[in-house]
Amino acid sequence: MIDIHCHILPGLDDGAEDLDTSLEMAALAAESGTRILVATPHCNIPNEYMNYLDEHITQTFLGLQQAIQQEGIPLQLAMGMEAFGTDDLPLLLRMGKVATLNNTHYLLVEFYFGDDPDRVQMVLEGLLEEGVIPVVAHPERYEYVRRDPELAVDWKSMGCLLQVNKGSVVGSFGRDVQDTVHYLIQQGLADAVASDAHSPYQRTPFMEEAYEMVCDLYSVQEAQRLFWDNPACILRDEPALPGRQRRRDWR
Ligand SMILES: [Fe+2]
């Protein structure tokens, strides 16, 4: 599997607090079958985690990459960020303050859970105009998407991709979120499943359970597309493979 969303870098955000914790997360990811993992610290969250790309972040990334190798953990680490969608995000990208996923045109972008959907749409448009392809992080967790999943259809038709969380798939965020994520998969709207892991204990990078569930409920091919093929397309800067609509309700 390829995990494109993980708070594995030590000491930068609410993810791993130190290098040992990062290594525990890396080992857990590798154990569950993840081969490539993108480090995506929170970035540009107003009054919280700013984390603009600088020497410290680069050195933290390189340090962890080296430690993973030294420990003999079979996991390749790539660089990215989970950027919060502010109106000036396109400008920050132009200034080189924000890292896209593996230095491609794809940017992992998040919004407030109770954000204004019109504002979200405006930010996404601004990014697309800048030549960036937004990969919307965990849309199933946003109140406005749960209320009106058609928003996800709009974002997809604009050219955005949707990354859903493995925790949502298995029900860790409650029934509403789980219903929404399976609606997105069923409608062929979800493009990738990622861990959005924050620790080796809770919200972990262990992907196996969600992978098995997608295999059982949908198909091995769909699991392959969501956990491997599309994340690989993203990291190679290639177009993602489209999903297919299914008729049956997931429950
Ligand atoms: Fe995240």
mmCIF file with all atom_site columns, C-alpha atoms in Angstrom, residues 3 24 29 38 49 55 62 67 76-77 79 84 96 99 104 106 141 147 161 164 190 197 211 220 222 228 238 247-248:
data_model
loop_
_atom_site.group_PDB
_atom_site.id
_atom_site.type_symbol
_atom_site.label_atom_id
_atom_site.label_alt_id
_atom_site.label_comp_id
_atom_site.label_asym_id
_atom_site.label_entity_id
_atom_site.label_seq_id
_atom_site.pdbx_PDB_ins_code
_atom_site.Cartn_x
_atom_site.Cartn_y
_atom_site.Cartn_z
_atom_site.occupancy
_atom_site.B_iso_or_equiv
_atom_site.pdbx_formal_charge
_atom_site.auth_seq_id
_atom_site.auth_comp_id
_atom_site.auth_asym_id
_atom_site.auth_atom_id
_atom_site.pdbx_PDB_model_num
ATOM 1  C CA . ASP A 1 3   ? -0.174  6.003  2.393   1.00 0.00 ? 3   ASP A CA 1
ATOM 2  C CA . GLU A 1 24  ? 7.245   2.987  15.915  1.00 0.00 ? 24  GLU A CA 1
ATOM 3  C CA . ALA A 1 29  ? 2.965   0.957  8.685   1.00 0.00 ? 29  ALA A CA 1
ATOM 4  C CA . VAL A 1 38  ? 4.137   10.412 2.646   1.00 0.00 ? 38  VAL A CA 1
ATOM 5  C CA . TYR A 1 49  ? 0.505   24.832 13.141  1.00 0.00 ? 49  TYR A CA 1
ATOM 6  C CA . GLU A 1 55  ? 15.454  24.125 6.710   1.00 0.00 ? 55  GLU A CA 1
ATOM 7  C CA . LEU A 1 62  ? 15.810  13.746 6.107   1.00 0.00 ? 62  LEU A CA 1
ATOM 8  C CA . ALA A 1 67  ? 16.660  6.616  10.824  1.00 0.00 ? 67  ALA A CA 1
ATOM 9  C CA . GLN A 1 76  ? 10.112  4.480  1.709   1.00 0.00 ? 76  GLN A CA 1
ATOM 10 C CA . LEU A 1 77  ? 9.391   7.992  3.005   1.00 0.00 ? 77  LEU A CA 1
ATOM 11 C CA . MET A 1 79  ? 7.631   14.489 1.624   1.00 0.00 ? 79  MET A CA 1
ATOM 12 C CA . PHE A 1 84  ? -5.012  24.219 5.485   1.00 0.00 ? 84  PHE A CA 1
ATOM 13 C CA . GLY A 1 96  ? 7.590   27.944 -1.924  1.00 0.00 ? 96  GLY A CA 1
ATOM 14 C CA . ALA A 1 99  ? 5.181   21.267 0.001   1.00 0.00 ? 99  ALA A CA 1
ATOM 15 C CA . THR A 1 104 ? 4.082   16.922 -7.780  1.00 0.00 ? 104 THR A CA 1
ATOM 16 C CA . TYR A 1 106 ? -1.007  17.367 -6.161  1.00 0.00 ? 106 TYR A CA 1
ATOM 17 C CA . ARG A 1 141 ? -15.481 14.224 8.185   1.00 0.00 ? 141 ARG A CA 1
ATOM 18 C CA . ARG A 1 147 ? -25.243 17.137 5.085   1.00 0.00 ? 147 ARG A CA 1
ATOM 19 C CA . LEU A 1 161 ? -9.370  14.386 -5.927  1.00 0.00 ? 161 LEU A CA 1
ATOM 20 C CA . VAL A 1 164 ? -10.753 9.450  2.604   1.00 0.00 ? 164 VAL A CA 1
ATOM 21 C CA . ALA A 1 190 ? -13.268 8.500  -3.484  1.00 0.00 ? 190 ALA A CA 1
ATOM 22 C CA . ALA A 1 197 ? -2.214  8.608  11.400  1.00 0.00 ? 197 ALA A CA 1
ATOM 23 C CA . TYR A 1 211 ? -8.025  -2.663 3.204   1.00 0.00 ? 211 TYR A CA 1
ATOM 24 C CA . VAL A 1 220 ? -9.982  -6.541 -4.485  1.00 0.00 ? 220 VAL A CA 1
ATOM 25 C CA . GLU A 1 222 ? -11.331 -1.405 -5.803  1.00 0.00 ? 222 GLU A CA 1
ATOM 26 C CA . TRP A 1 228 ? -2.144  1.453  -4.212  1.00 0.00 ? 228 TRP A CA 1
ATOM 27 C CA . GLU A 1 238 ? -0.085  11.184 -13.319 1.00 0.00 ? 238 GLU A CA 1
ATOM 28 C CA . ARG A 1 247 ? -25.844 0.157  -7.061  1.00 0.00 ? 247 ARG A CA 1
ATOM 29 C CA . ARG A 1 248 ? -25.950 -1.800 -3.807  1.00 0.00 ? 248 ARG A CA 1
#
